[in-house]
PDB file of C-alpha atoms in Angstrom:
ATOM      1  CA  UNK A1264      58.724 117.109  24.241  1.00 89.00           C
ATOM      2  CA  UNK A1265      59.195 115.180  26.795  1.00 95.00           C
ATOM      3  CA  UNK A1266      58.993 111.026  26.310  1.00 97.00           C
ATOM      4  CA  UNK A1267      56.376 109.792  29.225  1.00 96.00           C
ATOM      5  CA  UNK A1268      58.995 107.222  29.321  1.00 97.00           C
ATOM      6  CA  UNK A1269      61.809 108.597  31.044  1.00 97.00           C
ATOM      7  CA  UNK A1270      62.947 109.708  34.037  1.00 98.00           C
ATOM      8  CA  UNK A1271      63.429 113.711  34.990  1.00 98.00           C
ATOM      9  CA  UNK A1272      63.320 114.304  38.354  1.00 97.00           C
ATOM     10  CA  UNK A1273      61.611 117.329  39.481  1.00 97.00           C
ATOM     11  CA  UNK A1274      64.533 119.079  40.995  1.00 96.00           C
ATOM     12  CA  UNK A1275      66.097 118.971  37.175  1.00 98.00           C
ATOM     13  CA  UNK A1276      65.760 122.362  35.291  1.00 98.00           C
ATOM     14  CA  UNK A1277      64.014 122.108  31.890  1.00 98.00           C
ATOM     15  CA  UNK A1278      64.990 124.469  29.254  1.00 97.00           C
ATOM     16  CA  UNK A1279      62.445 125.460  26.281  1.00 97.00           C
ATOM     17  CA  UNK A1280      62.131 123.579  23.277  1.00 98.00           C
ATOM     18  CA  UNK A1281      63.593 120.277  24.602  1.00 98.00           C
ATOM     19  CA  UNK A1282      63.335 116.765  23.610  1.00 98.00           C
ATOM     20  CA  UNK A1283      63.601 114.174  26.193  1.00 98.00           C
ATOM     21  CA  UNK A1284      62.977 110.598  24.364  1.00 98.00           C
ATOM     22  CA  UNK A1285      61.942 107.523  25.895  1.00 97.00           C
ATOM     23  CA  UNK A1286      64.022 105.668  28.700  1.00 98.00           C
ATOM     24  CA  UNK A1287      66.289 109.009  29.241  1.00 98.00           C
ATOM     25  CA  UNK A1288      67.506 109.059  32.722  1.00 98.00           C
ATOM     26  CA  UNK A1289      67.826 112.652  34.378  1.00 98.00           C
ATOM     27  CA  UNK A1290      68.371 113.514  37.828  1.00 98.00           C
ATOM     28  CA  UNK A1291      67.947 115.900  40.154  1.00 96.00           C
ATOM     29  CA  UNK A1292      70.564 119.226  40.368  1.00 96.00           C
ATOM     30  CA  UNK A1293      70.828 118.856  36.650  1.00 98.00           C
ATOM     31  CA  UNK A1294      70.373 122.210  34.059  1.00 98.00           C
ATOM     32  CA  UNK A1295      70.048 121.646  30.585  1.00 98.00           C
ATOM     33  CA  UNK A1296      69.145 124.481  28.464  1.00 98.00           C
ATOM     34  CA  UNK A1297      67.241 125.354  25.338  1.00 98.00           C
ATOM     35  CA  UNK A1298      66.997 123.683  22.322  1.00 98.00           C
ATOM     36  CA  UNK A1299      68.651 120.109  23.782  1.00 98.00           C
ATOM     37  CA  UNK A1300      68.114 116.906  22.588  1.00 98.00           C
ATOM     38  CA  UNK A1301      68.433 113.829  24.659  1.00 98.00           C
ATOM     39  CA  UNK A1302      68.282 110.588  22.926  1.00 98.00           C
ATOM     40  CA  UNK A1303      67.050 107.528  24.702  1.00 98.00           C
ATOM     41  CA  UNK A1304      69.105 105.730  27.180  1.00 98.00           C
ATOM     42  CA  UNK A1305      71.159 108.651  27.966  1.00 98.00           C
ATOM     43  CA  UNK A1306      71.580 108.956  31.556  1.00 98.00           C
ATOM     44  CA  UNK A1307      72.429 113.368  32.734  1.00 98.00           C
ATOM     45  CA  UNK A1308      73.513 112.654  36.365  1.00 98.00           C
ATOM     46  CA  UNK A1309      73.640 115.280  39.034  1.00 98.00           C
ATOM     47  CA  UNK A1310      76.101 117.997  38.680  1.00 97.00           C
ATOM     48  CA  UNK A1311      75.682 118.684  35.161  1.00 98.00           C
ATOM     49  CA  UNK A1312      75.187 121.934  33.580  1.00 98.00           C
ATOM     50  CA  UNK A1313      74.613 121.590  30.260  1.00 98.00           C
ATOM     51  CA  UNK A1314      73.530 124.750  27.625  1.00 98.00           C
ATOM     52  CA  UNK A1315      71.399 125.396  24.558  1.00 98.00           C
ATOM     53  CA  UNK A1316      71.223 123.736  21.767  1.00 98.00           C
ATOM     54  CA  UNK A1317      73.403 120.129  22.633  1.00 98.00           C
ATOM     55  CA  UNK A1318      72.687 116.733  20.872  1.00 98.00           C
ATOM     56  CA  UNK A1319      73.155 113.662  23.296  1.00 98.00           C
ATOM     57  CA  UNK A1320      73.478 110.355  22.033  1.00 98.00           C
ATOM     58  CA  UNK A1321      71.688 106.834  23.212  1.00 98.00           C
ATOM     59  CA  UNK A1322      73.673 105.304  26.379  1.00 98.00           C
ATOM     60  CA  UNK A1323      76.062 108.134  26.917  1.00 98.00           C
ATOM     61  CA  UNK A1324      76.388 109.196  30.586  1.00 98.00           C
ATOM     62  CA  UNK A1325      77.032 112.503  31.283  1.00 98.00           C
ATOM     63  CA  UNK A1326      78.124 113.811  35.195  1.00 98.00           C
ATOM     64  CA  UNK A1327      78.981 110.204  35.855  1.00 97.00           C
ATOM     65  CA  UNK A1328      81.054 110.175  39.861  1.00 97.00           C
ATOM     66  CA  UNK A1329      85.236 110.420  39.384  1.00 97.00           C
ATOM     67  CA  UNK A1330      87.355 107.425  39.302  1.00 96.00           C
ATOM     68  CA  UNK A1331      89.082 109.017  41.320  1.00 95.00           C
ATOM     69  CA  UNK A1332      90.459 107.574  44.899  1.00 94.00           C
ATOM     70  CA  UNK A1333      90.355 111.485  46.223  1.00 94.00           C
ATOM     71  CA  UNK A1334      86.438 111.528  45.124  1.00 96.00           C
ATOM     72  CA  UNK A1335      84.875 112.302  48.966  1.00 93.00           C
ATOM     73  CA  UNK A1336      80.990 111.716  47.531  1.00 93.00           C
ATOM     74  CA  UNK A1337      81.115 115.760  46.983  1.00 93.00           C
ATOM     75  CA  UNK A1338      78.460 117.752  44.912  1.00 95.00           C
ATOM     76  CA  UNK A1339      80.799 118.492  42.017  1.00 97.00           C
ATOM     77  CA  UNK A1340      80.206 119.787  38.821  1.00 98.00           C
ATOM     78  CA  UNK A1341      80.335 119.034  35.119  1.00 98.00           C
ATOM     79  CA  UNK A1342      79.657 121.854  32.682  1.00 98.00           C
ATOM     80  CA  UNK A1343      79.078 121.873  28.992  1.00 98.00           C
ATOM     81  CA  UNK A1344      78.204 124.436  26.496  1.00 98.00           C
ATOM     82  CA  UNK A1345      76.290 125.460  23.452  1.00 98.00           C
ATOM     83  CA  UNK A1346      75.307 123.257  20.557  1.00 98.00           C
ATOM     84  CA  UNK A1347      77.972 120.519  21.508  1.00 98.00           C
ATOM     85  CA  UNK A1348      77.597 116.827  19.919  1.00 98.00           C
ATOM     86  CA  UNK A1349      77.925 113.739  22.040  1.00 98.00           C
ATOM     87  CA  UNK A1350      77.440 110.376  20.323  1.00 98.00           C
ATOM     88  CA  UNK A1351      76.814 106.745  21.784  1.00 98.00           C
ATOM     89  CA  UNK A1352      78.567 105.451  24.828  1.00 98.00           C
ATOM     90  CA  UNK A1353      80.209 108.856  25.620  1.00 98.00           C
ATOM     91  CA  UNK A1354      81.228 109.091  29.392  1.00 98.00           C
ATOM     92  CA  UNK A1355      81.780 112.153  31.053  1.00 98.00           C
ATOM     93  CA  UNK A1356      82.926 112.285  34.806  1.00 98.00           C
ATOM     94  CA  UNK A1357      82.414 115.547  37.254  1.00 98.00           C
ATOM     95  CA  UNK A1358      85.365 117.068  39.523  1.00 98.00           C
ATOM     96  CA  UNK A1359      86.956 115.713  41.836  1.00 97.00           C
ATOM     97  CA  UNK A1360      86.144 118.677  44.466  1.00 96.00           C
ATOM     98  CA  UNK A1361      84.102 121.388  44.950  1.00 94.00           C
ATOM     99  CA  UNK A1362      87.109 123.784  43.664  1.00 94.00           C
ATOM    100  CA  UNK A1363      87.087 121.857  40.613  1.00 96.00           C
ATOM    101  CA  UNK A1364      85.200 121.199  36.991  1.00 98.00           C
ATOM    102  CA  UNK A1365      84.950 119.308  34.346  1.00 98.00           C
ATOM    103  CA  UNK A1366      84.167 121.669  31.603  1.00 98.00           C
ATOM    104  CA  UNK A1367      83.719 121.159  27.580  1.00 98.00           C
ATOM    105  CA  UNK A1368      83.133 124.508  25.560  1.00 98.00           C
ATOM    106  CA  UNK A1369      80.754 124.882  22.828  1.00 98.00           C
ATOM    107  CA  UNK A1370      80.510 123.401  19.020  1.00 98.00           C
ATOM    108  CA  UNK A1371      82.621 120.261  20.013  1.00 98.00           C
ATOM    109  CA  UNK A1372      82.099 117.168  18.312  1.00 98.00           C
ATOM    110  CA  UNK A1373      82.620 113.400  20.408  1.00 98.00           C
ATOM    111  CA  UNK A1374      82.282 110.271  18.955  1.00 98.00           C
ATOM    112  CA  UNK A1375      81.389 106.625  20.128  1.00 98.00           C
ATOM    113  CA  UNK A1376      83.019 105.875  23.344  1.00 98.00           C
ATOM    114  CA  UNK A1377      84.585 108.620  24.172  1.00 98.00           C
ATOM    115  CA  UNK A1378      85.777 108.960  28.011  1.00 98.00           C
ATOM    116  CA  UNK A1379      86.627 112.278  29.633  1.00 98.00           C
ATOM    117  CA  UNK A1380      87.789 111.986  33.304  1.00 98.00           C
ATOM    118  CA  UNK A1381      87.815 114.494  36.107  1.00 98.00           C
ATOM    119  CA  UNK A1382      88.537 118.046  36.038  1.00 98.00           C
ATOM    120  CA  UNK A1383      89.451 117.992  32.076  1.00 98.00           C
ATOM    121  CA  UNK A1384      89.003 120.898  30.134  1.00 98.00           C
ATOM    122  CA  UNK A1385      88.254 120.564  26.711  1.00 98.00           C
ATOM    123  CA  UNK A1386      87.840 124.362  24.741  1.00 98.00           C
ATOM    124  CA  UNK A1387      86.041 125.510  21.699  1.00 98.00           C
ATOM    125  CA  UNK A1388      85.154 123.457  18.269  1.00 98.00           C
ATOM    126  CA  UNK A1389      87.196 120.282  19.429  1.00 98.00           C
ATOM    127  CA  UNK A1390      86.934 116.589  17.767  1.00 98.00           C
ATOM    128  CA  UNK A1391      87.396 113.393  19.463  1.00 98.00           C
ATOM    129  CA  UNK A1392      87.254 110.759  17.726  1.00 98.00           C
ATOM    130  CA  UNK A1393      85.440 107.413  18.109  1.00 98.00           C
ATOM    131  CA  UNK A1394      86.969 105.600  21.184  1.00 98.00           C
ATOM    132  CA  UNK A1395      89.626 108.210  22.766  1.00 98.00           C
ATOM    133  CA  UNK A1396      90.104 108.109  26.401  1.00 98.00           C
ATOM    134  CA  UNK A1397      90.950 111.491  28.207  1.00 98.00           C
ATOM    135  CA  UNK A1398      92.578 111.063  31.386  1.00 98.00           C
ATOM    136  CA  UNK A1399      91.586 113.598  34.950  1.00 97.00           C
ATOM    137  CA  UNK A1400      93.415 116.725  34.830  1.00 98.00           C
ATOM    138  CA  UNK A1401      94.084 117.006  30.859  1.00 98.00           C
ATOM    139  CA  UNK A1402      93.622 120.332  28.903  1.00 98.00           C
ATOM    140  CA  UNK A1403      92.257 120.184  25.128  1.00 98.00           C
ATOM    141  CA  UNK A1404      93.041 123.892  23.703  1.00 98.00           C
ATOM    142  CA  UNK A1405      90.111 125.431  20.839  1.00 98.00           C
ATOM    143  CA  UNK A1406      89.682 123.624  17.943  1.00 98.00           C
ATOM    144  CA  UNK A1407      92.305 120.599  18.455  1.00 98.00           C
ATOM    145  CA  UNK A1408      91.508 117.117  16.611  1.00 98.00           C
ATOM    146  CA  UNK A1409      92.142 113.929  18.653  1.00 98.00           C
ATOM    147  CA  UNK A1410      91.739 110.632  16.119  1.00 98.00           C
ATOM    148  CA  UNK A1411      90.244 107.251  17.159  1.00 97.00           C
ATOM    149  CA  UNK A1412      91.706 105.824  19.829  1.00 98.00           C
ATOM    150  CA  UNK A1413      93.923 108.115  21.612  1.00 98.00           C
ATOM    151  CA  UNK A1414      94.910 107.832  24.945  1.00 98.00           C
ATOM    152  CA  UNK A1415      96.030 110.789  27.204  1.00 98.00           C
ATOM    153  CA  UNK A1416      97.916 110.390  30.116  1.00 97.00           C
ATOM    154  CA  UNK A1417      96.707 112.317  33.347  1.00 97.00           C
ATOM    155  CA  UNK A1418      97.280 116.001  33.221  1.00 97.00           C
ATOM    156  CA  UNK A1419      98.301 116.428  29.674  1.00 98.00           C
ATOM    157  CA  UNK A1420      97.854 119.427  27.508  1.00 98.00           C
ATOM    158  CA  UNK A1421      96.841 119.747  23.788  1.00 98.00           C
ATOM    159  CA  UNK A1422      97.173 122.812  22.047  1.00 98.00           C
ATOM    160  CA  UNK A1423      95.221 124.528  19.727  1.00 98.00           C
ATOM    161  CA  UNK A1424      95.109 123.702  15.766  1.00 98.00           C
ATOM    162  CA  UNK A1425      96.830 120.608  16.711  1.00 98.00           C
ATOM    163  CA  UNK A1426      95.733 116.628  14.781  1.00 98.00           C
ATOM    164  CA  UNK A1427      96.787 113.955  16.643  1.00 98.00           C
ATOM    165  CA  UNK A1428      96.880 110.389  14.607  1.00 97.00           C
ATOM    166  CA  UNK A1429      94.756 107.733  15.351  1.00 96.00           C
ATOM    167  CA  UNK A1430      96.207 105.289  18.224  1.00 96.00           C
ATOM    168  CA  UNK A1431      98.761 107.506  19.765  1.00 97.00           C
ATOM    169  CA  UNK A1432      99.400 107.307  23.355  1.00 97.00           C
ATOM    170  CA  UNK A1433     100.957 110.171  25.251  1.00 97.00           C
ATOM    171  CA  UNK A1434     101.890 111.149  28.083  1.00 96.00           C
ATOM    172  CA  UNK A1435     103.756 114.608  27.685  1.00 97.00           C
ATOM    173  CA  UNK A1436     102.181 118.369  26.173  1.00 98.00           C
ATOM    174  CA  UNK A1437     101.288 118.005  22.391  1.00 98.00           C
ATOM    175  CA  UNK A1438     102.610 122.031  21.149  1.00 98.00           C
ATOM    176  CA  UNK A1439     100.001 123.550  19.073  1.00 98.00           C
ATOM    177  CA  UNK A1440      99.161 123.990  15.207  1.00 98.00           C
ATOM    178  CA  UNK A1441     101.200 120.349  14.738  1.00 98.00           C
ATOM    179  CA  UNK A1442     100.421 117.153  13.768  1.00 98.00           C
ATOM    180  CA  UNK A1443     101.658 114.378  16.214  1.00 97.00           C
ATOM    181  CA  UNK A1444     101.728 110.756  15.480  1.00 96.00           C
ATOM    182  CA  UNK A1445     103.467 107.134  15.911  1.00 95.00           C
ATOM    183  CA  UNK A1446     103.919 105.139  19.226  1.00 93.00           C
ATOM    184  CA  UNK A1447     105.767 106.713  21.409  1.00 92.00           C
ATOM    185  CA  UNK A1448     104.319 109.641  20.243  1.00 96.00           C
ATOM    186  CA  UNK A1449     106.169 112.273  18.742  1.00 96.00           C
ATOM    187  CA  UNK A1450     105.877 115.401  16.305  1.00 96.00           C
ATOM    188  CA  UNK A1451     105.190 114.782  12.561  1.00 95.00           C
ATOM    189  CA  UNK A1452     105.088 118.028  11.205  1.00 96.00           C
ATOM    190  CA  UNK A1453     102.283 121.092  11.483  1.00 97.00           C
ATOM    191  CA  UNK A1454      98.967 121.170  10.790  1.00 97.00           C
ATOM    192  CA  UNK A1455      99.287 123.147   7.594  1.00 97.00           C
ATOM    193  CA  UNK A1456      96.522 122.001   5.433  1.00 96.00           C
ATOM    194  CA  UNK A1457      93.704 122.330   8.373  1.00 96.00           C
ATOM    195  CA  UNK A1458      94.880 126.029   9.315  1.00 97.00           C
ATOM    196  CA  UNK A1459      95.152 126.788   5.267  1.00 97.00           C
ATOM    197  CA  UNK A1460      91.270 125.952   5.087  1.00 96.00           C
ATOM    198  CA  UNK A1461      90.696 127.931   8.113  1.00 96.00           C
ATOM    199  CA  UNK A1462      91.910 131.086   6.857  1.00 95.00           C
ATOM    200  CA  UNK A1463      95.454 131.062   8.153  1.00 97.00           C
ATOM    201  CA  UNK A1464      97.887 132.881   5.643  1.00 97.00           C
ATOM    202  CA  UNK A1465     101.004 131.460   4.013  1.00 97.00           C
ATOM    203  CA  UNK A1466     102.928 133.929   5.878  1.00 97.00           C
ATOM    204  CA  UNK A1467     101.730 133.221   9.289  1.00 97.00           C
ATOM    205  CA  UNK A1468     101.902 129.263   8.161  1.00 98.00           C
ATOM    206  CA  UNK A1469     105.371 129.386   7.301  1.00 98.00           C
ATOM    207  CA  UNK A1470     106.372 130.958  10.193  1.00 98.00           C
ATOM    208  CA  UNK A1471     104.815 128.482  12.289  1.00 98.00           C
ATOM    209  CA  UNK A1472     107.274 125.908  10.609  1.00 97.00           C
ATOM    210  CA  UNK A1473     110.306 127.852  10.841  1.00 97.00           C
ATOM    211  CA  UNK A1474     109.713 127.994  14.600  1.00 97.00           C
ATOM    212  CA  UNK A1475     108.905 124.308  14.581  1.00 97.00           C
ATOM    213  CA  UNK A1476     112.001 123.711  12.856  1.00 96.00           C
ATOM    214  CA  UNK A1477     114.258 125.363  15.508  1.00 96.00           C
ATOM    215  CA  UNK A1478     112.592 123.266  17.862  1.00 96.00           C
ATOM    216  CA  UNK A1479     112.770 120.165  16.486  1.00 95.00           C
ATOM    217  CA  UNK A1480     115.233 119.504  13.494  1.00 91.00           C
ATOM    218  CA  UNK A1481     118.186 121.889  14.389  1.00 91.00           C
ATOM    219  CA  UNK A1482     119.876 119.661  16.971  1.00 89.00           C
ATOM    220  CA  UNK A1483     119.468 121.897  19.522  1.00 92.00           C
ATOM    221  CA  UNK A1484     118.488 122.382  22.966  1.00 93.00           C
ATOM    222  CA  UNK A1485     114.973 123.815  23.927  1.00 95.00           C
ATOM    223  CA  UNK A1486     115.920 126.578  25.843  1.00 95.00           C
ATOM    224  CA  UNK A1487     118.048 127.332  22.775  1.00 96.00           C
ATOM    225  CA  UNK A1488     115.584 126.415  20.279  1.00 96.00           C
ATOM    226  CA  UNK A1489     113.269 129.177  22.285  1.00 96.00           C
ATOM    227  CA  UNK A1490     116.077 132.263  21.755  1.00 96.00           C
ATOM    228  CA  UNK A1491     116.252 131.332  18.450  1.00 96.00           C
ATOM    229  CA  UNK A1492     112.900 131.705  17.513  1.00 97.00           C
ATOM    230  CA  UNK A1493     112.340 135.282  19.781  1.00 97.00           C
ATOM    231  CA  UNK A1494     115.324 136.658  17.904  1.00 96.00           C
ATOM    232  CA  UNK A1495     114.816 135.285  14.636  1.00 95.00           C
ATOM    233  CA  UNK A1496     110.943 134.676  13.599  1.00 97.00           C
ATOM    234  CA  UNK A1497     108.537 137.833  13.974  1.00 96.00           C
ATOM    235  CA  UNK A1498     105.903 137.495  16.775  1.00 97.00           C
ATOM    236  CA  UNK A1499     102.466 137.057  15.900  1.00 97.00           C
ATOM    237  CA  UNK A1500      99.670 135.776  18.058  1.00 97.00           C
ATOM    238  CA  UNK A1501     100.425 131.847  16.644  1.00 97.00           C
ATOM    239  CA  UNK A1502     104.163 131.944  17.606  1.00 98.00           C
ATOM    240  CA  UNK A1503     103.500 133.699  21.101  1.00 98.00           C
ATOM    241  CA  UNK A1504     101.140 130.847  21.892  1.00 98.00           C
ATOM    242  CA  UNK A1505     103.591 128.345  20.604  1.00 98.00           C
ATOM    243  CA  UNK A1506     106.084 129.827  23.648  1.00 98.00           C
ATOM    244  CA  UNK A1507     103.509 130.678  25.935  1.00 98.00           C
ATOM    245  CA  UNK A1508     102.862 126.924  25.906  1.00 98.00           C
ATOM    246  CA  UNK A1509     106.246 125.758  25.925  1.00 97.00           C
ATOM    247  CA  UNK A1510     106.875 128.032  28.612  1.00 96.00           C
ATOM    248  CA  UNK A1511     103.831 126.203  31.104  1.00 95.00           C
ATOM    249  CA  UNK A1512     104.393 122.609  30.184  1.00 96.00           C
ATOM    250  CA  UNK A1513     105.013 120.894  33.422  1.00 93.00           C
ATOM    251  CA  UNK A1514     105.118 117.300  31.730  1.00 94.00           C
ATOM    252  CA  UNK A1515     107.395 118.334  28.750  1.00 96.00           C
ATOM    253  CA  UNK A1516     106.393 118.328  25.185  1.00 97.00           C
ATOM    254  CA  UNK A1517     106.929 115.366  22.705  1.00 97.00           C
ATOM    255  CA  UNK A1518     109.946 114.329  21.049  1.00 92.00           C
ATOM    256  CA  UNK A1519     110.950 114.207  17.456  1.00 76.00           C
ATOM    257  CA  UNK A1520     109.603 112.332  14.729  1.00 63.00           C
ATOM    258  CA  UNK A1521     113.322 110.509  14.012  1.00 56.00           C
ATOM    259  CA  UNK A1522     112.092 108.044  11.049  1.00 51.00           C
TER     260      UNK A1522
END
């Protein structure tokens, strides 16, 4: 159904089965798939590619032009996936360039006034809570949990399975399957109790810890911390990602929880 009331412009491509309600704004080289529902006042700019099955929220602006000073006026793109939530006030830029995207994955779940800049990549089953502001550039691994209010510097990486607090600022890689918190940032422990009701075994859990604990409460250095954990912890998908990640942080991940 779509409202009489709002705006599609003819160029847009329709899906089946989708609800357009009054004072909706869409415009032209927009897709949105099956099954969508887009809530009035919710603006779907050009650029977007959005799949089946999404729930947008009143006011939230989706494909919205970079704040970016490299922005050129390019057609860019912003792409979204299956049966994602997007609550009120969400803002969502494009890319910067034509080379670029702005992609979120499928199942993800953003709250009020959430901002995602340019070229950020959030994956799979992610939460962002109410008020969190994403900066260009950032990378949000599957099925990572960002409380309200947390800001993320330009180009920073999450990793998977990883909670962090409510109000944290950062501006260095958050490791996965831990939970960071405090300002300035820094690690708090792991994410045990999440990845225990997601099927993760105590064996694979309390490996996870020891290899956190070489890291971060030995007193050693990272490269060191690294060699440990290779020599002494069996690998398993979780603690290859864990170094994998290390291993491609350009910013550096966060410090030690020292309270």
């Amino acid at each position: 159904m779509i409202s009489p009331l709002a705006y599609v412009d003819p160029d847009a491509k329709i899906g089946q089965n989708v609800d357009i309600l009054p004072f909706a704004y869409i415009e032209k080289n927009v897709v949105i798939g099956d099954n969508c529902t887009i809530m009035a006042h919710a603006s779907i700019l050009s650029g977007t590619r959005m799949g089946s099955g999404n729930k947008v929220y009143q006011s939230a602006i989706l494909g919205a032009t970079p704040q970016d000073f490299k922005f050129k006026g390019e057609d860019t793109i912003l792409k979204i996936g299956d049966n994602n939530t997007i609550r009120e006030k969400v803002t969502i830029n494009r890319a910067t360039n034509r080379e670029g995207i702005t992609e979120i994955g499928n199942g993800c779940f953003l709250m009020e006034g959430v901002h995602i800049a340019h070229d950020t990549k959030v994956g799979n089953d992610c939460i962002i809570g109410n008020g969190s502001k994403i900066a260009g550039e950032c990378i949000l691994n599957d099925k990572s949990i960002l409380s309200s209010g947390v800001i993320l510097h330009q180009g920073c990486r999450v990793g998977s399975w990883t909670m962090i607090k409510g109000g944290c600022r950062s501006n260095k890689d958050i490791p996965p399957y831990i939970v960071a918190a405090h300002n300035p940032i820094t690690y708090y422990g792991i994410n045990a109790v999440i990845m225990a009701r997601h099927g993760f075994n105590n064996e694979i859990i309390d490996n996870i810890a020891k290899a956190y604990r070489q890291i971060y409460q030995c007193s050693t250095s990272l490269p060191n911390a690294v060699k440990r954990i290779k020599e002494e912890i069996p690998m398993s998908p979780e603690i290859r990602s864990i170094l994998d990640f290390i291993e491609h942080s350009e910013r550096g991940i966060i410090a030690l929880n020292k309270d």
